PDB file of C-alpha atoms in Angstrom:
ATOM      1  CA  MET A 178      -0.117  -0.117  -0.039  1.00 91.00           C
ATOM      2  CA  GLU A 179       1.776   3.455  -1.445  1.00 96.00           C
ATOM      3  CA  LYS A 180       1.045   6.410   1.478  1.00 98.00           C
ATOM      4  CA  ILE A 181       0.482  10.236  -0.182  1.00 99.00           C
ATOM      5  CA  ILE A 182       1.392  12.682   1.870  1.00 99.00           C
ATOM      6  CA  ILE A 183       0.437  15.835  -0.154  1.00 99.00           C
ATOM      7  CA  ILE A 184       2.133  19.384   0.138  1.00 99.00           C
ATOM      8  CA  GLY A 185      -0.562  21.643   0.593  1.00 97.00           C
ATOM      9  CA  GLY A 186      -3.866  22.540   1.647  1.00 92.00           C
ATOM     10  CA  ARG A 187      -6.929  23.804   0.510  1.00 89.00           C
ATOM     11  CA  GLY A 188      -8.189  23.537  -2.949  1.00 94.00           C
ATOM     12  CA  THR A 189      -5.796  21.265  -5.156  1.00 97.00           C
ATOM     13  CA  ALA A 190      -4.522  19.405  -2.807  1.00 98.00           C
ATOM     14  CA  ILE A 191      -7.832  18.594  -1.016  1.00 98.00           C
ATOM     15  CA  VAL A 192      -9.082  17.618  -4.626  1.00 98.00           C
ATOM     16  CA  ILE A 193      -6.361  14.975  -5.002  1.00 99.00           C
ATOM     17  CA  ALA A 194      -6.707  13.366  -1.446  1.00 99.00           C
ATOM     18  CA  ASP A 195     -10.615  12.939  -2.271  1.00 99.00           C
ATOM     19  CA  GLN A 196      -9.484  11.750  -5.889  1.00 99.00           C
ATOM     20  CA  ILE A 197      -7.401   9.416  -4.309  1.00 99.00           C
ATOM     21  CA  CYS A 198      -9.753   7.923  -1.945  1.00 98.00           C
ATOM     22  CA  ASP A 199     -11.870   7.508  -4.736  1.00 98.00           C
ATOM     23  CA  ALA A 200      -8.885   5.416  -6.540  1.00 98.00           C
ATOM     24  CA  ARG A 201      -9.203   3.455  -3.542  1.00 98.00           C
ATOM     25  CA  LYS A 202     -12.830   2.824  -3.080  1.00 97.00           C
ATOM     26  CA  ARG A 203     -14.088   2.456  -6.636  1.00 97.00           C
ATOM     27  CA  PHE A 204     -11.209   0.659  -8.274  1.00 98.00           C
ATOM     28  CA  ASN A 205      -9.753  -1.460  -5.047  1.00 97.00           C
ATOM     29  CA  ALA A 206      -6.614   0.841  -6.015  1.00 97.00           C
ATOM     30  CA  SER A 207      -3.218  -0.231  -3.560  1.00 97.00           C
ATOM     31  CA  ILE A 208      -3.045   3.871  -2.326  1.00 98.00           C
ATOM     32  CA  GLU A 209      -4.284   6.081   0.169  1.00 98.00           C
ATOM     33  CA  VAL A 210      -4.040   9.466   1.678  1.00 98.00           C
ATOM     34  CA  LEU A 211      -1.763  10.147   4.997  1.00 98.00           C
ATOM     35  CA  GLY A 212      -2.017  13.259   5.590  1.00 98.00           C
ATOM     36  CA  LEU A 213      -1.164  16.925   4.500  1.00 98.00           C
ATOM     37  CA  ALA A 214       2.274  19.225   4.890  1.00 98.00           C
ATOM     38  CA  LEU A 215       1.067  22.568   5.356  1.00 97.00           C
ATOM     39  CA  ASP A 216       2.464  25.412   7.317  1.00 94.00           C
ATOM     40  CA  ASP A 217      -1.100  27.081   7.650  1.00 89.00           C
ATOM     41  CA  LEU A 218      -2.902  25.939  11.201  1.00 89.00           C
ATOM     42  CA  SER A 219      -4.965  28.712  11.163  1.00 85.00           C
ATOM     43  CA  GLY A 220      -8.058  26.691  10.054  1.00 81.00           C
ATOM     44  CA  GLY A 221      -7.272  24.228  12.781  1.00 89.00           C
ATOM     45  CA  ASP A 222      -5.478  20.640  12.382  1.00 94.00           C
ATOM     46  CA  SER A 223      -7.288  19.240   9.348  1.00 96.00           C
ATOM     47  CA  ILE A 224      -8.954  20.582   6.198  1.00 96.00           C
ATOM     48  CA  SER A 225     -11.918  18.469   4.642  1.00 96.00           C
ATOM     49  CA  GLY A 226     -11.216  15.800   7.052  1.00 96.00           C
ATOM     50  CA  TYR A 227      -7.502  15.401   6.340  1.00 98.00           C
ATOM     51  CA  GLN A 228      -4.814  15.702   9.140  1.00 98.00           C
ATOM     52  CA  ILE A 229      -2.386  18.031   8.819  1.00 98.00           C
ATOM     53  CA  LEU A 230       0.628  16.365   9.828  1.00 98.00           C
ATOM     54  CA  CYS A 231       3.709  18.475   9.649  1.00 98.00           C
ATOM     55  CA  GLY A 232       5.055  21.922   8.122  1.00 97.00           C
ATOM     56  CA  ILE A 233       6.513  21.406   4.865  1.00 97.00           C
ATOM     57  CA  LYS A 234      10.459  22.389   6.027  1.00 97.00           C
ATOM     58  CA  ASP A 235       9.618  18.757   8.441  1.00 97.00           C
ATOM     59  CA  LEU A 236       8.466  16.893   5.771  1.00 98.00           C
ATOM     60  CA  TYR A 237      11.378  15.043   4.892  1.00 98.00           C
ATOM     61  CA  GLN A 238      12.752  14.811   8.175  1.00 97.00           C
ATOM     62  CA  LYS A 239      10.091  13.402   9.790  1.00 98.00           C
ATOM     63  CA  TYR A 240       8.530  10.933   6.533  1.00 98.00           C
ATOM     64  CA  GLY A 241      11.553  10.420   4.481  1.00 97.00           C
ATOM     65  CA  ILE A 242      12.862   7.952   5.931  1.00 96.00           C
ATOM     66  CA  TYR A 243       9.284   5.305   4.923  1.00 97.00           C
ATOM     67  CA  ASP A 244       9.823   3.621   1.944  1.00 96.00           C
ATOM     68  CA  ASP A 245       6.236   3.388   1.912  1.00 97.00           C
ATOM     69  CA  VAL A 246       5.489   7.037   2.034  1.00 98.00           C
ATOM     70  CA  LYS A 247       5.644   9.091  -1.062  1.00 99.00           C
ATOM     71  CA  PHE A 248       5.185  12.892  -1.780  1.00 99.00           C
ATOM     72  CA  LEU A 249       2.565  15.364  -3.741  1.00 99.00           C
ATOM     73  CA  TYR A 250       3.397  18.606  -4.426  1.00 99.00           C
ATOM     74  CA  SER A 251       0.192  20.853  -4.691  1.00 98.00           C
ATOM     75  CA  LEU A 252       0.688  24.615  -3.633  1.00 96.00           C
ATOM     76  CA  TYR A 253       0.162  25.890  -7.412  1.00 95.00           C
ATOM     77  CA  ARG A 254      -1.623  29.268  -7.475  1.00 93.00           C
ATOM     78  CA  PRO A 255      -1.786  31.304 -10.949  1.00 93.00           C
ATOM     79  CA  ASP A 256      -0.544  34.589  -9.813  1.00 91.00           C
ATOM     80  CA  CYS A 257       2.911  32.890  -8.682  1.00 92.00           C
ATOM     81  CA  MET A 258       4.078  29.999 -10.106  1.00 96.00           C
ATOM     82  CA  ASP A 259       7.589  30.819  -9.966  1.00 96.00           C
ATOM     83  CA  GLU A 260       7.542  31.816  -6.103  1.00 96.00           C
ATOM     84  CA  ARG A 261       5.493  28.820  -5.560  1.00 96.00           C
ATOM     85  CA  THR A 262       7.552  26.181  -7.851  1.00 97.00           C
ATOM     86  CA  LYS A 263      10.787  27.351  -5.992  1.00 98.00           C
ATOM     87  CA  ILE A 264       9.371  26.619  -3.281  1.00 97.00           C
ATOM     88  CA  LEU A 265       9.056  23.277  -3.188  1.00 98.00           C
ATOM     89  CA  TYR A 266      12.870  22.726  -4.935  1.00 98.00           C
ATOM     90  CA  ASP A 267      14.153  24.469  -1.736  1.00 98.00           C
ATOM     91  CA  LEU A 268      12.632  21.826  -0.033  1.00 98.00           C
ATOM     92  CA  ASN A 269      15.685  19.291  -1.703  1.00 98.00           C
ATOM     93  CA  ILE A 270      13.498  16.289  -1.270  1.00 98.00           C
ATOM     94  CA  PRO A 271      15.136  13.630  -3.464  1.00 98.00           C
ATOM     95  CA  PHE A 272      12.649  12.924  -6.616  1.00 98.00           C
ATOM     96  CA  GLU A 273      12.398   9.326  -5.853  1.00 97.00           C
ATOM     97  CA  LYS A 274      10.290  10.473  -3.133  1.00 98.00           C
ATOM     98  CA  PHE A 275       7.440  11.967  -5.241  1.00 99.00           C
ATOM     99  CA  THR A 276       5.106   9.495  -6.910  1.00 98.00           C
ATOM    100  CA  ASN A 277       3.054   9.746 -10.351  1.00 99.00           C
ATOM    101  CA  PHE A 278      -1.268  10.065  -9.050  1.00 99.00           C
ATOM    102  CA  ILE A 279      -2.928   8.550 -11.993  1.00 99.00           C
ATOM    103  CA  HIS A 280      -6.232   8.073 -11.269  1.00 99.00           C
ATOM    104  CA  PRO A 281      -7.543   4.598 -12.496  1.00 99.00           C
ATOM    105  CA  SER A 282      -9.770   6.104 -14.918  1.00 99.00           C
ATOM    106  CA  VAL A 283      -6.776   7.813 -16.838  1.00 99.00           C
ATOM    107  CA  MET A 284      -6.253   6.977 -20.697  1.00 99.00           C
ATOM    108  CA  LEU A 285      -2.789   7.026 -20.341  1.00 99.00           C
ATOM    109  CA  ALA A 286      -0.801   6.232 -23.342  1.00 99.00           C
ATOM    110  CA  LYS A 287       1.749   2.824 -23.331  1.00 98.00           C
ATOM    111  CA  SER A 288       4.101   5.146 -25.554  1.00 99.00           C
ATOM    112  CA  ALA A 289       3.669   8.327 -23.013  1.00 99.00           C
ATOM    113  CA  ILE A 290       6.872   8.835 -20.601  1.00 99.00           C
ATOM    114  CA  LEU A 291       6.191  10.265 -17.571  1.00 99.00           C
ATOM    115  CA  GLY A 292       8.754  12.322 -14.928  1.00 99.00           C
ATOM    116  CA  VAL A 293       7.972  11.964 -11.212  1.00 99.00           C
ATOM    117  CA  GLY A 294       5.419  13.903  -8.771  1.00 99.00           C
ATOM    118  CA  ASN A 295       3.113  14.197 -11.511  1.00 99.00           C
ATOM    119  CA  VAL A 296      -1.146  14.165 -10.883  1.00 99.00           C
ATOM    120  CA  PHE A 297      -3.568  12.909 -13.903  1.00 99.00           C
ATOM    121  CA  LEU A 298      -7.299  13.278 -12.480  1.00 99.00           C
ATOM    122  CA  ALA A 299     -10.208  11.111 -12.806  1.00 99.00           C
ATOM    123  CA  ASN A 300     -10.664  10.657 -17.222  1.00 99.00           C
ATOM    124  CA  VAL A 301      -7.837  12.742 -18.347  1.00 99.00           C
ATOM    125  CA  VAL A 302      -6.241  11.435 -21.865  1.00 99.00           C
ATOM    126  CA  VAL A 303      -3.006  11.336 -22.565  1.00 99.00           C
ATOM    127  CA  ASN A 304      -2.478  10.023 -25.743  1.00 99.00           C
ATOM    128  CA  CYS A 305       0.610   8.066 -27.847  1.00 99.00           C
ATOM    129  CA  ASN A 306       4.404  10.107 -27.987  1.00 99.00           C
ATOM    130  CA  ALA A 307       3.821  12.497 -25.423  1.00 99.00           C
ATOM    131  CA  VAL A 308       6.356  13.509 -22.946  1.00 99.00           C
ATOM    132  CA  ILE A 309       6.001  15.080 -19.847  1.00 99.00           C
ATOM    133  CA  GLY A 310       8.314  16.109 -17.108  1.00 99.00           C
ATOM    134  CA  ASN A 311       7.701  16.631 -13.433  1.00 99.00           C
ATOM    135  CA  PHE A 312       5.445  18.486 -10.577  1.00 99.00           C
ATOM    136  CA  ASN A 313       2.699  18.521 -13.451  1.00 99.00           C
ATOM    137  CA  THR A 314      -0.754  18.868 -12.241  1.00 99.00           C
ATOM    138  CA  VAL A 315      -3.268  18.123 -14.805  1.00 99.00           C
ATOM    139  CA  ASN A 316      -7.072  18.322 -13.947  1.00 99.00           C
ATOM    140  CA  SER A 317      -9.761  16.115 -14.398  1.00 98.00           C
ATOM    141  CA  GLY A 318     -11.040  15.959 -18.041  1.00 98.00           C
ATOM    142  CA  THR A 319      -8.175  17.367 -20.212  1.00 99.00           C
ATOM    143  CA  LEU A 320      -6.797  16.263 -23.148  1.00 99.00           C
ATOM    144  CA  LEU A 321      -3.238  15.617 -23.774  1.00 99.00           C
ATOM    145  CA  GLY A 322      -2.611  15.265 -27.543  1.00 98.00           C
ATOM    146  CA  HIS A 323      -0.443  13.073 -29.440  1.00 99.00           C
ATOM    147  CA  ASP A 324       3.456  13.500 -30.027  1.00 99.00           C
ATOM    148  CA  ILE A 325       3.789  16.485 -27.537  1.00 99.00           C
ATOM    149  CA  LYS A 326       6.438  17.926 -24.744  1.00 99.00           C
ATOM    150  CA  ILE A 327       5.476  19.479 -22.057  1.00 99.00           C
ATOM    151  CA  GLY A 328       7.815  20.154 -19.514  1.00 99.00           C
ATOM    152  CA  ASP A 329       7.896  20.903 -15.637  1.00 99.00           C
ATOM    153  CA  ASN A 330       5.601  22.660 -12.566  1.00 99.00           C
ATOM    154  CA  ASN A 331       3.509  23.276 -15.378  1.00 99.00           C
ATOM    155  CA  TYR A 332      -1.029  23.645 -13.815  1.00 99.00           C
ATOM    156  CA  PHE A 333      -4.009  22.823 -16.156  1.00 99.00           C
ATOM    157  CA  ALA A 334      -7.416  23.161 -14.662  1.00 98.00           C
ATOM    158  CA  GLY A 335     -10.407  21.094 -15.962  1.00 98.00           C
ATOM    159  CA  GLN A 336     -11.568  20.379 -19.169  1.00 98.00           C
ATOM    160  CA  VAL A 337      -8.264  21.810 -21.129  1.00 99.00           C
ATOM    161  CA  CYS A 338      -7.749  20.855 -24.523  1.00 99.00           C
ATOM    162  CA  VAL A 339      -4.068  20.742 -25.675  1.00 98.00           C
ATOM    163  CA  GLY A 340      -3.337  20.159 -29.230  1.00 97.00           C
ATOM    164  CA  SER A 341      -0.659  17.463 -30.911  1.00 98.00           C
ATOM    165  CA  GLY A 342       2.804  18.096 -31.712  1.00 98.00           C
ATOM    166  CA  LEU A 343       2.855  21.244 -29.552  1.00 98.00           C
ATOM    167  CA  GLU A 344       5.362  22.102 -27.051  1.00 99.00           C
ATOM    168  CA  ILE A 345       4.802  23.645 -23.681  1.00 99.00           C
ATOM    169  CA  GLY A 346       7.777  24.485 -21.293  1.00 99.00           C
ATOM    170  CA  ASP A 347       7.996  24.716 -17.454  1.00 99.00           C
ATOM    171  CA  LYS A 348       6.115  26.969 -14.688  1.00 98.00           C
ATOM    172  CA  ASN A 349       2.371  27.841 -16.789  1.00 98.00           C
ATOM    173  CA  PHE A 350      -1.348  28.082 -15.406  1.00 98.00           C
ATOM    174  CA  PHE A 351      -3.906  26.626 -18.043  1.00 98.00           C
ATOM    175  CA  GLY A 352      -6.929  28.075 -16.990  1.00 98.00           C
ATOM    176  CA  LEU A 353     -10.990  26.155 -17.040  1.00 98.00           C
ATOM    177  CA  ASN A 354     -11.286  24.757 -21.020  1.00 98.00           C
ATOM    178  CA  THR A 355      -8.505  26.386 -22.654  1.00 98.00           C
ATOM    179  CA  SER A 356      -7.580  25.497 -25.595  1.00 98.00           C
ATOM    180  CA  ILE A 357      -4.237  25.080 -27.847  1.00 98.00           C
ATOM    181  CA  ARG A 358      -3.707  24.263 -31.130  1.00 98.00           C
ATOM    182  CA  ASN A 359      -2.016  22.059 -32.501  1.00 98.00           C
ATOM    183  CA  GLY A 360       1.926  22.302 -33.550  1.00 97.00           C
ATOM    184  CA  ILE A 361       2.623  25.866 -31.615  1.00 98.00           C
ATOM    185  CA  SER A 362       4.855  26.450 -28.191  1.00 98.00           C
ATOM    186  CA  ILE A 363       3.882  28.036 -24.949  1.00 99.00           C
ATOM    187  CA  GLY A 364       7.099  29.144 -23.138  1.00 98.00           C
ATOM    188  CA  ASN A 365       7.230  29.153 -19.657  1.00 98.00           C
ATOM    189  CA  SER A 366       5.460  31.217 -16.672  1.00 96.00           C
ATOM    190  CA  ASN A 367       2.650  32.149 -18.407  1.00 96.00           C
ATOM    191  CA  ILE A 368      -0.766  32.377 -17.275  1.00 96.00           C
ATOM    192  CA  VAL A 369      -3.638  31.152 -19.451  1.00 97.00           C
ATOM    193  CA  GLY A 370      -7.294  32.546 -18.520  1.00 96.00           C
ATOM    194  CA  MET A 371     -10.512  30.598 -18.764  1.00 97.00           C
ATOM    195  CA  SER A 372     -11.821  29.886 -21.807  1.00 97.00           C
ATOM    196  CA  SER A 373      -9.152  31.035 -24.025  1.00 98.00           C
ATOM    197  CA  ASN A 374      -8.222  29.527 -27.689  1.00 98.00           C
ATOM    198  CA  ILE A 375      -4.545  29.644 -28.031  1.00 98.00           C
ATOM    199  CA  THR A 376      -3.855  29.924 -31.818  1.00 98.00           C
ATOM    200  CA  LYS A 377      -0.383  31.777 -31.868  1.00 97.00           C
ATOM    201  CA  SER A 378       3.044  30.757 -29.894  1.00 98.00           C
ATOM    202  CA  VAL A 379       3.504  32.113 -26.415  1.00 98.00           C
ATOM    203  CA  THR A 380       7.168  33.261 -25.569  1.00 97.00           C
ATOM    204  CA  ASP A 381       7.737  33.584 -21.305  1.00 96.00           C
ATOM    205  CA  HIS A 382       6.059  35.878 -18.898  1.00 95.00           C
ATOM    206  CA  LYS A 383       2.516  36.896 -20.376  1.00 95.00           C
ATOM    207  CA  VAL A 384      -0.770  36.869 -19.543  1.00 95.00           C
ATOM    208  CA  LEU A 385      -3.706  36.402 -21.714  1.00 96.00           C
ATOM    209  CA  TYR A 386      -6.711  35.397 -22.009  1.00 95.00           C
ATOM    210  CA  GLY A 387     -10.057  35.588 -25.208  1.00 97.00           C
ATOM    211  CA  ASN A 388     -10.963  34.084 -28.351  1.00 97.00           C
ATOM    212  CA  PRO A 389      -8.032  33.978 -30.067  1.00 97.00           C
ATOM    213  CA  ALA A 390      -6.280  34.516 -27.089  1.00 96.00           C
ATOM    214  CA  VAL A 391      -4.182  37.973 -26.476  1.00 95.00           C
ATOM    215  CA  ILE A 392      -1.747  38.569 -24.800  1.00 94.00           C
ATOM    216  CA  LYS A 393      -2.577  41.814 -22.225  1.00 90.00           C
ATOM    217  CA  PRO A 394       0.070  43.471 -21.286  1.00 82.00           C
ATOM    218  CA  GLN A 395      -1.412  45.564 -18.555  1.00 65.00           C
ATOM    219  CA  LEU A 396      -2.000  42.763 -16.498  1.00 61.00           C
ATOM    220  CA  ASN A 397       1.162  41.317 -16.105  1.00 64.00           C
ATOM    221  CA  HIS A 398       1.502  43.299 -12.555  1.00 62.00           C
ATOM    222  CA  ILE A 399      -0.573  39.918 -11.059  1.00 60.00           C
ATOM    223  CA  MET A 400       2.422  37.965 -11.727  1.00 60.00           C
ATOM    224  CA  ARG A 401       4.795  37.814  -8.933  1.00 54.00           C
TER     225      ARG A 401
END
């Protein structure tokens, strides 16, 4: 039985925890949520029934010795993807202590290549020859097309449609129902608003939204 500690609190961390419980209950997956690692105890010592076991800086010291305990990272926020990613790497936790959580309802192509620390929630589709790096969160109903390359620390909200033959860098946030055209490239640390249709390549550190998606330089101040 693999025991999971999720680095995070309200929001996506609890969604992940609930989907792990669902995987165990409905699909007899050999996995369970041990609890959360979080520094903020202002709401008490548990969130939605999941115990806060320790602060994030104490996690590896307390639980790194257990071979059956693995970690997932879920502290991403759209306006500070760079900052939140730095928190992860500053913990200096060995990559082998992280696992991939793939909900049993996910269609994962046998030719797909995955790194570590990724989360694929219910009904995600990952098509053939996709190459996906580390610490990406892919929410329910998202489609990742064939022959794509995705870097590290990206967040895909629900129902995102990623076309085929494209490349995505690191630390990007894609809002609900975003669509990305085949064959283009997305750089690093971009924020894409919900229901956007990206038809052209994007470089780095941009805020964009709309159909077609347009870069909004006046909104760059929201990024940290």
